[in-house]
Each structure stands twice: as structure tokens, then as C-alpha cells.
Tab-separated table of C-alpha atoms and ligand atoms in Angstrom:
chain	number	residue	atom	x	y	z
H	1	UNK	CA	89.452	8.122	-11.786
H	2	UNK	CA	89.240	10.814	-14.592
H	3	UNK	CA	86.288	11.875	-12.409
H	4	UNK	CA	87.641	12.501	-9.377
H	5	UNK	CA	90.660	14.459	-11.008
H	6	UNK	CA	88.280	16.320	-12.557
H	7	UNK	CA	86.573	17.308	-9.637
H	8	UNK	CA	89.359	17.275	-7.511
H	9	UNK	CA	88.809	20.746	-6.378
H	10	UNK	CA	85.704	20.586	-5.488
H	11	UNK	CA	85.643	17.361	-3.589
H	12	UNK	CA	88.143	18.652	-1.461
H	13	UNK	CA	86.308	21.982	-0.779
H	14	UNK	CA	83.356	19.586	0.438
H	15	UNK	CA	84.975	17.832	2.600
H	16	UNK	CA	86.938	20.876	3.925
H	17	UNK	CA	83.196	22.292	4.783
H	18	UNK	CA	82.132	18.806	6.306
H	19	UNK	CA	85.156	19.112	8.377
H	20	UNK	CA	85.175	22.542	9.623
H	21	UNK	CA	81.176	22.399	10.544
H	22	UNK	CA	81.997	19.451	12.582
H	23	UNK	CA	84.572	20.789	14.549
H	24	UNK	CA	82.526	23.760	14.870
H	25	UNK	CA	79.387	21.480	16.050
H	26	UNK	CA	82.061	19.550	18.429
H	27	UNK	CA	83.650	22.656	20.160
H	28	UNK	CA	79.976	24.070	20.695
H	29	UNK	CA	78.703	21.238	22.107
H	30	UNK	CA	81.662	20.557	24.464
H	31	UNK	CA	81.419	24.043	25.576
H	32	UNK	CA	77.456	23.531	26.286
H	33	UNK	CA	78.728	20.947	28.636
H	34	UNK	CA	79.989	22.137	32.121
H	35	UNK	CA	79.467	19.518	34.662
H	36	UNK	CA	81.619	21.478	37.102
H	37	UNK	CA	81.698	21.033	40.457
H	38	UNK	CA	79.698	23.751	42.137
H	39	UNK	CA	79.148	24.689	45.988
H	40	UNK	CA	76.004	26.181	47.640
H	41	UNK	CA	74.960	28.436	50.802
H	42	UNK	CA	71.644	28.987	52.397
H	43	UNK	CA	71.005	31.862	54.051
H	44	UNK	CA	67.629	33.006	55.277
H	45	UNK	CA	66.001	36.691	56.662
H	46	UNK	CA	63.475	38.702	56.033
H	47	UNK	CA	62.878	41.711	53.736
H	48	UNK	CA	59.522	43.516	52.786
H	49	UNK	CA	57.595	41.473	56.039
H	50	UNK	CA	58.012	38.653	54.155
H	51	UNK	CA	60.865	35.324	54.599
H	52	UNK	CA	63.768	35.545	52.107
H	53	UNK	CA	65.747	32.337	51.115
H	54	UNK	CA	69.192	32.408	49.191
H	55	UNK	CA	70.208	29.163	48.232
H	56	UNK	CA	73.593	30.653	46.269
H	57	UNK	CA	75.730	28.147	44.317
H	58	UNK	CA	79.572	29.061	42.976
H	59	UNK	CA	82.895	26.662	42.625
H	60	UNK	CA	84.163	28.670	45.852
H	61	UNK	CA	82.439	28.760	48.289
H	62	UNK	CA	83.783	31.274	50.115
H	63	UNK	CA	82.811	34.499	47.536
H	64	UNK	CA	79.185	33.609	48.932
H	65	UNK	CA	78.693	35.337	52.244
H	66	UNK	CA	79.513	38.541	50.073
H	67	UNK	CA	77.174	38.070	47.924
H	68	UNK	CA	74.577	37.039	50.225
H	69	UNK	CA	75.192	40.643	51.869
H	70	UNK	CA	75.125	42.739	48.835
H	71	UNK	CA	71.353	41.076	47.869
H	72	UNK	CA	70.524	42.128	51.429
H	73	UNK	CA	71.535	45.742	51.174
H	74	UNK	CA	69.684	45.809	47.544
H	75	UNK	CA	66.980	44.503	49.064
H	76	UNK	CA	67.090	46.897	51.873
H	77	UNK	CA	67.286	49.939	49.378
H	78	UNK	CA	64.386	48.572	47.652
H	79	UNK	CA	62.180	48.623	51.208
H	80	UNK	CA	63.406	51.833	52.024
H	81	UNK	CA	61.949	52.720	48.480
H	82	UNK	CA	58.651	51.281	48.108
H	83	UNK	CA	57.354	50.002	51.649
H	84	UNK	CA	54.146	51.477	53.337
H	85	UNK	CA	55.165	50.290	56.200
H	86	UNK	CA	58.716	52.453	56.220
H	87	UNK	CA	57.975	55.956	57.639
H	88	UNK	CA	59.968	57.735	54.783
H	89	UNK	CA	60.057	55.629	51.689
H	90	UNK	CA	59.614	57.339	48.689
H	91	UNK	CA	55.942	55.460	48.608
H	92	UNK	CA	54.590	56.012	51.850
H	93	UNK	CA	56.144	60.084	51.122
H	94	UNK	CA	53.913	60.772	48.039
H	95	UNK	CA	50.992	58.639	49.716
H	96	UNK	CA	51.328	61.455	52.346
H	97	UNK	CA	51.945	64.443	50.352
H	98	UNK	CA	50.848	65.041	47.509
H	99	UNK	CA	48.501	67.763	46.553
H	100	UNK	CA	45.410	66.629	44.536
H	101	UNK	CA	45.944	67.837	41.028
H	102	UNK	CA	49.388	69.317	41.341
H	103	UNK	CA	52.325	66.884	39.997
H	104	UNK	CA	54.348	65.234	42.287
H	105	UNK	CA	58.038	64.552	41.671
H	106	UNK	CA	59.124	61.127	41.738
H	107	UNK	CA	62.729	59.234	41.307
H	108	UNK	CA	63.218	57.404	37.651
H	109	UNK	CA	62.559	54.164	38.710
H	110	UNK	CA	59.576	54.275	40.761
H	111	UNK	CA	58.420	55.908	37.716
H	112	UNK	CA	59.660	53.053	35.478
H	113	UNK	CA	57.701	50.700	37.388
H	114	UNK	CA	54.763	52.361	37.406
H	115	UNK	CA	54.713	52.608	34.041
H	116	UNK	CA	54.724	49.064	33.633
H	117	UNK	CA	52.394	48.250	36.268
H	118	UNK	CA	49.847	51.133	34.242
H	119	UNK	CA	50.299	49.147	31.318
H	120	UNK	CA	49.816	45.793	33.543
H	121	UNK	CA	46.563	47.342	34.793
H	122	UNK	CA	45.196	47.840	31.129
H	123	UNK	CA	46.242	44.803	30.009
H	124	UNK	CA	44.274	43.308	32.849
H	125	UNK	CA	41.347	44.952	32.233
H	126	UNK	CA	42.234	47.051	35.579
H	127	UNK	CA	42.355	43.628	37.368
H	128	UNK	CA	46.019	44.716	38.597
H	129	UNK	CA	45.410	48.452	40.615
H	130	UNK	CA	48.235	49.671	40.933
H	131	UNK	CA	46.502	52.290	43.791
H	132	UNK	CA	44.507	49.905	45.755
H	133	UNK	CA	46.139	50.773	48.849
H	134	UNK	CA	42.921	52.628	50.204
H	135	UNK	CA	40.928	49.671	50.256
H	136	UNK	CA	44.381	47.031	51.558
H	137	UNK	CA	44.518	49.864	54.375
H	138	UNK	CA	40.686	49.528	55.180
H	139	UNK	CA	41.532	45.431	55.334
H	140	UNK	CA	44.493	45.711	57.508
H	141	UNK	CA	45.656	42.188	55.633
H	142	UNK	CA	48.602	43.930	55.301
H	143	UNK	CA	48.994	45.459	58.821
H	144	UNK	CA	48.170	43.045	60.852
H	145	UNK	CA	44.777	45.106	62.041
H	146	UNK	CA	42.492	42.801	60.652
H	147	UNK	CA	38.622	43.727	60.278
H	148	UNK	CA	35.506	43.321	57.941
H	149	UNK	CA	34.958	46.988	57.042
H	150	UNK	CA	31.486	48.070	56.691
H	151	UNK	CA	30.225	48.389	52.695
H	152	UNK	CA	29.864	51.837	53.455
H	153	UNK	CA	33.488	52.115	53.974
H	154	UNK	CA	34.213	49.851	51.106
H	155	UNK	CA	32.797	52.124	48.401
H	156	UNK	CA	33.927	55.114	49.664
H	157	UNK	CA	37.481	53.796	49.513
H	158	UNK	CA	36.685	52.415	46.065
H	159	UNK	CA	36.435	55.440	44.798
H	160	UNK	CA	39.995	56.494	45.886
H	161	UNK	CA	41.216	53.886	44.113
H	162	UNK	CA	40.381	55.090	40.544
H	163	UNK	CA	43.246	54.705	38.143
H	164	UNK	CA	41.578	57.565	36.078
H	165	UNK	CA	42.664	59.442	38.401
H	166	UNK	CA	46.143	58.771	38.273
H	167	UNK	CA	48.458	60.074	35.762
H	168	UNK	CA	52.203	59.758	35.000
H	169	UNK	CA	54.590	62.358	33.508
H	170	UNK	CA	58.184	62.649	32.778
H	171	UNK	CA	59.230	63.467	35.785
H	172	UNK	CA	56.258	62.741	38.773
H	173	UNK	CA	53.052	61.736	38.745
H	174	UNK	CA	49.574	63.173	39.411
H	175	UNK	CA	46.606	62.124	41.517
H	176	UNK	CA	43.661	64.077	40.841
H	177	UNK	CA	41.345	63.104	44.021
H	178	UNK	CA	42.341	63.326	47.364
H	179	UNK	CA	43.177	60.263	49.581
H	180	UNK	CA	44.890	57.923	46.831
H	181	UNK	CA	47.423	56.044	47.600
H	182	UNK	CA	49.923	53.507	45.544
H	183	UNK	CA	50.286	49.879	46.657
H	184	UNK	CA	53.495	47.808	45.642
H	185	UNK	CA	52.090	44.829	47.887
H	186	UNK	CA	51.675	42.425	44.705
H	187	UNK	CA	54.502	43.553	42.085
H	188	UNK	CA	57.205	44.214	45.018
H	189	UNK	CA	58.453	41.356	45.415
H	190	UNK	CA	58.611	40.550	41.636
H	191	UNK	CA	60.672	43.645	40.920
H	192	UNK	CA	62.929	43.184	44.133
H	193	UNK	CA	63.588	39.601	42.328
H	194	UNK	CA	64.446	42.139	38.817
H	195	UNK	CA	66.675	43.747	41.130
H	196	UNK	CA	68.550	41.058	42.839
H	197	UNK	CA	69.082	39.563	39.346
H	198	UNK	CA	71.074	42.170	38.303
H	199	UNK	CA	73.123	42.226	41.782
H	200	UNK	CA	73.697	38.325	41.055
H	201	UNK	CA	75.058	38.877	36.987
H	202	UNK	CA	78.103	41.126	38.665
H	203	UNK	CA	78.479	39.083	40.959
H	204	UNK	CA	80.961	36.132	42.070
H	205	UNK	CA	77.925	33.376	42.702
H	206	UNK	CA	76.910	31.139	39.415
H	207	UNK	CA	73.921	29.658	39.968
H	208	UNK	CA	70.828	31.098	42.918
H	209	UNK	CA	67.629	30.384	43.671
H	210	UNK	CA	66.244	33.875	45.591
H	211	UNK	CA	63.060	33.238	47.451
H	212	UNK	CA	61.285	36.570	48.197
H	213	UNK	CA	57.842	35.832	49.782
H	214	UNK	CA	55.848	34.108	47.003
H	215	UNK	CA	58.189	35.141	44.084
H	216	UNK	CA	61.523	33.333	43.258
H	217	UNK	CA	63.912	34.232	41.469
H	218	UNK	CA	65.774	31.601	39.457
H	219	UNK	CA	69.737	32.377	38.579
H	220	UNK	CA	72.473	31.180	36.535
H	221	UNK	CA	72.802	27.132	36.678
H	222	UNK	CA	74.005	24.860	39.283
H	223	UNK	CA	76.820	23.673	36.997
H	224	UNK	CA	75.462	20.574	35.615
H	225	UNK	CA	73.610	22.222	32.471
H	226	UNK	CA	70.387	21.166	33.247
H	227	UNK	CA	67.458	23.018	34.777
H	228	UNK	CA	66.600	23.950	37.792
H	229	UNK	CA	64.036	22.185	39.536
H	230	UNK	CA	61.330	24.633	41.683
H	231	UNK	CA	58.667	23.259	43.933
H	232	UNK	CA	55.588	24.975	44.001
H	233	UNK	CA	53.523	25.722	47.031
H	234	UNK	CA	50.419	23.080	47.523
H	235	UNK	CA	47.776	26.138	48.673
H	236	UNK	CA	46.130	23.379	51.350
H	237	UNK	CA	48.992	22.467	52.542
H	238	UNK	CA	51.941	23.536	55.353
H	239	UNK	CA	54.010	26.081	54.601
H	240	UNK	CA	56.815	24.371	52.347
H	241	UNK	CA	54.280	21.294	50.904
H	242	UNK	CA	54.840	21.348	47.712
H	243	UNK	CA	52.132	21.159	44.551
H	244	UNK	CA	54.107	20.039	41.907
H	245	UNK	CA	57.778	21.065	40.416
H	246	UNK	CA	58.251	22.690	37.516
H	247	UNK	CA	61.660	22.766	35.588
H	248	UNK	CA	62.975	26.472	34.160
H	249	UNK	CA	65.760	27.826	33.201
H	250	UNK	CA	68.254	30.308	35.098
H	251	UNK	CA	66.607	33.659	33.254
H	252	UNK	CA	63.285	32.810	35.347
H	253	UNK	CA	61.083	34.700	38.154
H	254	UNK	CA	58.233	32.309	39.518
H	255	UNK	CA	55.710	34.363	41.529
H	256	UNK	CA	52.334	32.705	43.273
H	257	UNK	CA	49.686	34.458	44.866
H	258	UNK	CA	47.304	32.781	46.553
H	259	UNK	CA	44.325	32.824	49.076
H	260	UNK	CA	46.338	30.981	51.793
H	261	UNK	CA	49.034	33.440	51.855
H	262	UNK	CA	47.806	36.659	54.029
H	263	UNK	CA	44.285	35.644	55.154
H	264	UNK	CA	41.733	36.129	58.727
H	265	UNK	CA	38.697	34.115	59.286
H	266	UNK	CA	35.860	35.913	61.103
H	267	UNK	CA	32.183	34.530	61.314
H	268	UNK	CA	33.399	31.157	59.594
H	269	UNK	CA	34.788	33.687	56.282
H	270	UNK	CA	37.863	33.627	55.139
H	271	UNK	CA	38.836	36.685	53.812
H	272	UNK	CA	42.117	36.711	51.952
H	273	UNK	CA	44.517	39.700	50.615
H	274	UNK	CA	43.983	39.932	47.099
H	275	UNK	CA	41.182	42.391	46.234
H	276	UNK	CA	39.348	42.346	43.518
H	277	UNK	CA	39.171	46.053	42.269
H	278	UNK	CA	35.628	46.138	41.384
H	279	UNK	CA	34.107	45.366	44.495
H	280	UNK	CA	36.344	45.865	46.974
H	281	UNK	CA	35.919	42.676	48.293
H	282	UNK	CA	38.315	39.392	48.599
H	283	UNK	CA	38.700	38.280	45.050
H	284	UNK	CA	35.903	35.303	44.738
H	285	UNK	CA	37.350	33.626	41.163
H	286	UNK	CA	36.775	30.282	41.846
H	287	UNK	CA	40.725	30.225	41.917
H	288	UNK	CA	42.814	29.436	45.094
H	289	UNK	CA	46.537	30.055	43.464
H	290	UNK	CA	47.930	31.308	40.688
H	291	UNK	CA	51.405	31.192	39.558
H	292	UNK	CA	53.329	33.005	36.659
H	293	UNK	CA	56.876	32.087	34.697
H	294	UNK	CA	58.341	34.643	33.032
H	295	UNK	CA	61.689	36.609	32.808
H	296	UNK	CA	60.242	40.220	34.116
H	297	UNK	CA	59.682	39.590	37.968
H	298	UNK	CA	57.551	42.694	38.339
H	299	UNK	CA	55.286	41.481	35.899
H	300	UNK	CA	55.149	37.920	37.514
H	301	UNK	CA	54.361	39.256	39.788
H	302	UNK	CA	51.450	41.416	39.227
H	303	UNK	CA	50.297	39.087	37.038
H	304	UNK	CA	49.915	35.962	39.522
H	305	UNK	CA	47.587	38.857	41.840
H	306	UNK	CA	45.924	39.662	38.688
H	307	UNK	CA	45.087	36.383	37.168
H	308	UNK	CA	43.824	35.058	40.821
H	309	UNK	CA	41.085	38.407	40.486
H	310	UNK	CA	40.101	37.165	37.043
H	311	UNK	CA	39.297	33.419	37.616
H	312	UNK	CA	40.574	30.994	35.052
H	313	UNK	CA	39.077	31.538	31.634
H	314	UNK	CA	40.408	35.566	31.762
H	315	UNK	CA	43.456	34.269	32.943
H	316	UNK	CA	44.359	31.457	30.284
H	317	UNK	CA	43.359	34.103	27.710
H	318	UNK	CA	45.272	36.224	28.694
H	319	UNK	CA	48.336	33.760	29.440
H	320	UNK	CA	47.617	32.418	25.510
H	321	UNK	CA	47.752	35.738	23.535
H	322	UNK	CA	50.438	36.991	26.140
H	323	UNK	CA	52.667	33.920	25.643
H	324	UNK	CA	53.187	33.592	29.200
H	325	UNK	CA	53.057	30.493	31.264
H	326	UNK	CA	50.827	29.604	34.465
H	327	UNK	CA	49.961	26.769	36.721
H	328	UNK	CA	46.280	27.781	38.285
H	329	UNK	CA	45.064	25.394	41.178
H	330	UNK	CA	40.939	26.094	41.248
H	331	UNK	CA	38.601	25.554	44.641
H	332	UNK	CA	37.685	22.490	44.350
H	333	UNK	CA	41.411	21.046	43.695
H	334	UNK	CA	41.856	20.859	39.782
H	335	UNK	CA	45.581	21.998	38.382
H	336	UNK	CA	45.701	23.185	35.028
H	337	UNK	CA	48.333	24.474	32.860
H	338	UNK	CA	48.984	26.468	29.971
H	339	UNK	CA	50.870	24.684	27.064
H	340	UNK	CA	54.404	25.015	27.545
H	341	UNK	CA	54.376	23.798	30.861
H	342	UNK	CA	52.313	19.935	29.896
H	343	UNK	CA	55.824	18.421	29.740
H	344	UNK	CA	57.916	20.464	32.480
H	345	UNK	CA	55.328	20.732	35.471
H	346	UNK	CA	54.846	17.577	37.502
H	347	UNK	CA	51.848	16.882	40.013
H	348	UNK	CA	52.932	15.735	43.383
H	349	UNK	CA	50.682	16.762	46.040
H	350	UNK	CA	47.928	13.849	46.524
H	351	UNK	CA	43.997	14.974	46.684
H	352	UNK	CA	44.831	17.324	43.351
H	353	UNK	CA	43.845	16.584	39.369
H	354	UNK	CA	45.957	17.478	36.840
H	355	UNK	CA	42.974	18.881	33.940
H	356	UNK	CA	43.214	19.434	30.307
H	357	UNK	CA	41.901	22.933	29.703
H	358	UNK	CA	39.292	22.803	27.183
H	359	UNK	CA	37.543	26.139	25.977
R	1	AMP	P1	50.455	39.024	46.005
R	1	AMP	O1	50.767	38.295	47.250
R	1	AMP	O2	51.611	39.231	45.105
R	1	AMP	O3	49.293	38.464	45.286
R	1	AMP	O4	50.053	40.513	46.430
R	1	AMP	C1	48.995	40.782	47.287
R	1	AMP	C2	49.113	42.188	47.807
R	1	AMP	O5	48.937	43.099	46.705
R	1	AMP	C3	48.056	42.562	48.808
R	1	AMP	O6	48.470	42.331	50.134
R	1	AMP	C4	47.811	44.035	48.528
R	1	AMP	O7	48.783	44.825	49.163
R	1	AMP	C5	48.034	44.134	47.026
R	1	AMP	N1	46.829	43.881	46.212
R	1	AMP	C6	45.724	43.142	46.526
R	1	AMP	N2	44.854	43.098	45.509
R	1	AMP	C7	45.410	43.822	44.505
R	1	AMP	C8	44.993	44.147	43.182
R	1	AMP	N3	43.839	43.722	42.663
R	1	AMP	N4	45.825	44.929	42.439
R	1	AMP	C9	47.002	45.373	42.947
R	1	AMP	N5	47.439	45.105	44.180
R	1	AMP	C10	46.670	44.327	44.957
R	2	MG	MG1	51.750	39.421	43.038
């Protein structure tokens, strides 16, 4: 007894502190917790030639169509921004225009982006070209003109496409060679999926799953706490057959490129849309699809074209020592996965294996 008067004062500071950090721990945790009832909307179009799909979740239902108009309209900006295929976008302007050697004025963020796809593009090891255009435009996989261009062709246009040739300054950038051109074909859709983010946090909806082309975007939750759920296109299947799912969390842009996505067959070839940059040709890696998780869509993006050009071992390299997570589906039907996806991805699609990666 003498000891506890003795220590009275303490003792009761003790279990004051016990007290207080479990209350603390309680009123976190039941704040974690939502569980609230939340409503969704589908609403599909089109943007960059490409099929959008907003699945948009919030506890009314009717904020939705709003919000499902103000994505388009970003996404319509972004088009009239960076599309070749729009007449006047700032893209297609300085593809046009520009005088070899002399600077060329360009907005902030088209030179924000190209920034980080010129720092994607030596981190690659020029794997990502940011002004392959010359040789896409000699393809027509873009177009819809599709032809085998003669090698002839091919390294002539090569040679337009020479990223030492292109530099970037505070306010424009400069091509030193005549007929360059830029190319937003694999980082668009990424960075239209950066840009739609930010359109979704001021916005009424809570949760969203933006599908733009092969990148989604993955927003918010659905109210019950837990993550979403994303299927993953099997590259031998339909359009819609899924690979596998993969569980992320709302701060998430999935992008996959692959050889089934923009691809004509001609002699018994099939000759796909992503390029490799050093020969001009349809990337040969070995790889059929690549696909990149990561919060910076643009980079997703690129990445998942840039990874496909340098086959698996590049790519899980670079995915380790990057800290970046990928699902990579090779020719002859093996799925591998970097490490923080072994307990989050799941195989569905029959006639695939599910490898340990061992190098
Ligand atoms: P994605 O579907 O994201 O892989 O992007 C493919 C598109 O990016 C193509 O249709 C081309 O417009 C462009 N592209 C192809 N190969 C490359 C490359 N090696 N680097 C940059 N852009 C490329
Ligand atoms: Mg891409």
C-alpha cells in the first residue's frame, strides 16, 4: 500500500497515457472505417482516337453527369493540345513550323512534359523517343494508312528522330535538323489520366475508375476502404478478356502497351505500333505486354511503351532500381511480376504461367 501512495503520481500519469493513446488509436481507426453507401455511373466516348470509360462513384448520384462533363472538356483541351491528328494543336503547330535551329516558343506545360519525357528517354537508355513521330508517320499505325515502308525510308526517317537534336529551354524548344517531329502517342494518355486526376480531387465524385485507351486511372475509393480491384487486358484475348486483376489503391495510373493494341498483318507479319528507336522497326523484345503502376500517369505511361522496346531483363532492372511495379506477359505466354505485386496480382486467364523471375 505504502507503494502505491508513493507512486501515486506516477501510476496515474501511466494510466492517463494508456488511456489517451487508446482513444487516440480508437478514433483513428473508426475514422479509417467508412463503409458508406456509395453510387456509380458509367459513361463511355472517345477522346485521343481511343475509347474512354468513366465508371464514377459518389453518395449522390446525381453530382455525376457534371462531373462526367467536366473530364470530357479536360480531356478535350488536352487533344486540342497535343494531338497530331488536330489541325492546330499546339503539337501538330511546332511539328509544322519550326525553323531548324531557331527556338520555338512553347506553352508551360507542354514544356513540363517534355521535360519529363527527356528525362524518361535517358532513363531508358533512349528506349522512350519522345520525337519518333517521323518514323509512326512512315507506319501509318497511327493513321490508319498502313504500309511496310521500304528500309530506305526507314533510316532516313531514323535520322529525324535524333533526340540530340532536340533541346529544351525556358521558354520553347529547339530542333536542330529539319523534319523532326514530337510524338505524344505513348505518354498521352498517361498524362491525360494526370490531368483528369486533378479534375476528379475538386470535384463532387469520391471514388473513379477513368479508362483512357490502355491507361487507367484509379480515383478516390468506392466507400468500403478497401482497394480497388483492376482487370488487366489478356493480350490473346477479346477486347475486355482479362489477364489477371491486380488490387491498388485510389492514388494509381495503370497503363499497358502491348502488341495487340494498334497492329496490321501483311505477308503473314504482324507489325505492331511500338517502335523500337534503334531500328525503326516493330519492337521484337520477346515481350507481348507490358504494364506499369505508379502514381505519375505520364510516366506509366511511357514507361509500359518503353519497357515493351527493352524486353524483360532491361525492364525488371529498371522496374527494381526505379521502385516501380510491372506485370510483363512474354511470347510464349509466361507472366511475371516484380515484387510488390506477388501478393496483389492474380492470374486468371487460362493457357498463361505465372513465373518466378530469376536473374
Ligand atoms: P502505347 O500504346 O502507350 O504503347 O503508345 C504507342 C504509341 O506511341 C505509338 O502509336 C506511337 O505513336 C508512339 N511510339 C511508338 N514507339 C515509341 C517509342 N519507342 N517511344 C516513344 N513513342 C513511341
Ligand atoms: Mg505508353
Amino acid at each position: 500500500m505504502r507503494f502505491l501512495a508513493r507512486y501515486r503520481h506516477i501510476i496515474t500519469a501511466i494510466i492517463t497515457f494508456l488511456l489517451f493513446a487508446f482513444l487516440v488509436f480508437v478514433g483513428v481507426k473508426s475514422k479509417d472505417i467508412k463503409n458508406v453507401n456509395l453510387k456509380s455511373n458509367v459513361y463511355a466516348g472517345n477522346a485521343f482516337g481511343t475509347a474512354i470509360k468513366k465508371t464514377l462513384y459518389a453518395e449522390d448520384k446525381s453530382v455525376l453527369g457534371k462531373v462526367s462533363d467536366d473530364i470530357d472538356k479536360e480531356l478535350k483541351d488536352i487533344e486540342n493540345q497535343l494531338s497530331v491528328r488536330v489541325a492546330d494543336s499546339e503539337v501538330t503547330m511546332l511539328n509544322r513550323n519550326y525553323a531548324p535551329g531557331g527556338k520555338y516558343k512553347l506553352s508551360e506545360t507542354l514544356l513540363s512534359y517534355l521535360e519529363e519525357e527527356m528525362q524518361l528517354c535517358e532513363d531508358t537508355k533512349g528506349a522512350y523517343n519522345p520525337c519518333i513521330r517521323p518514323i509512326t508517320n512512315l507506319w501509318g499505325i497511327e493513321d490508319g494508312e498502313t504500309t511496310v515502308p521500304s528500309d530506305e525510308s526507314i533510316q532516313k526517317a531514323l535520322s529525324y528522330c535524333n533526340t540530340d537534336n532536340m533541346e529544351l529551354c525556358e521558354d520553347g524548344i529547339i530542333f536542330q535538323e529539319a523534319n523532326m517531329m514530337l510524338d505524344f502517342g505513348a505518354t498521352g494518355k498517361g498524362l491525360a489520366c494526370d490531368r483528369v486526376r486533378k479534375v476528379l480531387e475538386t470535384s463532387e465524385a469520391d471514388g473513379a475508375v477513368i479508362s483512357i485507351g490502355g491507361s487507367i486511372c484509379v480515383y478516390g475509393d468506392k466507400g468500403d476502404n478497401k482497394p480497388w480491384h483492376i482487370g488487366i487486358q489478356d493480350p490473346r484475348g477479346e477486347e475486355g478478356d482479362v489477364l489477371g486483376i491486380v488490387d491498388v489503391d485510389g492514388t494509381m495510373t495503370i497503363s499497358t502497351s502491348g502488341d495487340y493494341e494498334k497492329y496490321f498483318e501483311a505477308d503473314g507479319v504482324r507489325y505492331h505500333h511500338i517502335i523500337d528507336p534503334n531500328t525503326g522497326y516493330p519492337a521484337d523484345s520477346g515481350l507481348i505486354s507490358v504494364t506499369v503502376i505508379c502514381e505519375n500517369g505520364l510516366l506509366s505511361d511511357g514507361l509500359s511503351t518503353a519497357c515493351f522496346v527493352m524486353g524483360l531483363d532491361d525492364a525488371m532492372e529498371y522496374a527494381k532500381s526505379h521502385e516501380v511495379d510491372m506485370i510483363f506477359v512474354t511470347k510464349d505466354k509466361k507472366v511475371y511480376v516484380t515484387d510488390g505485386l506477388k501478393k496483389t496480382f492474380r492470374l486468371t486467364a487460362e493457357g498463361y504461367t505465372l513465373e518466378k523471375y530469376a536473374k
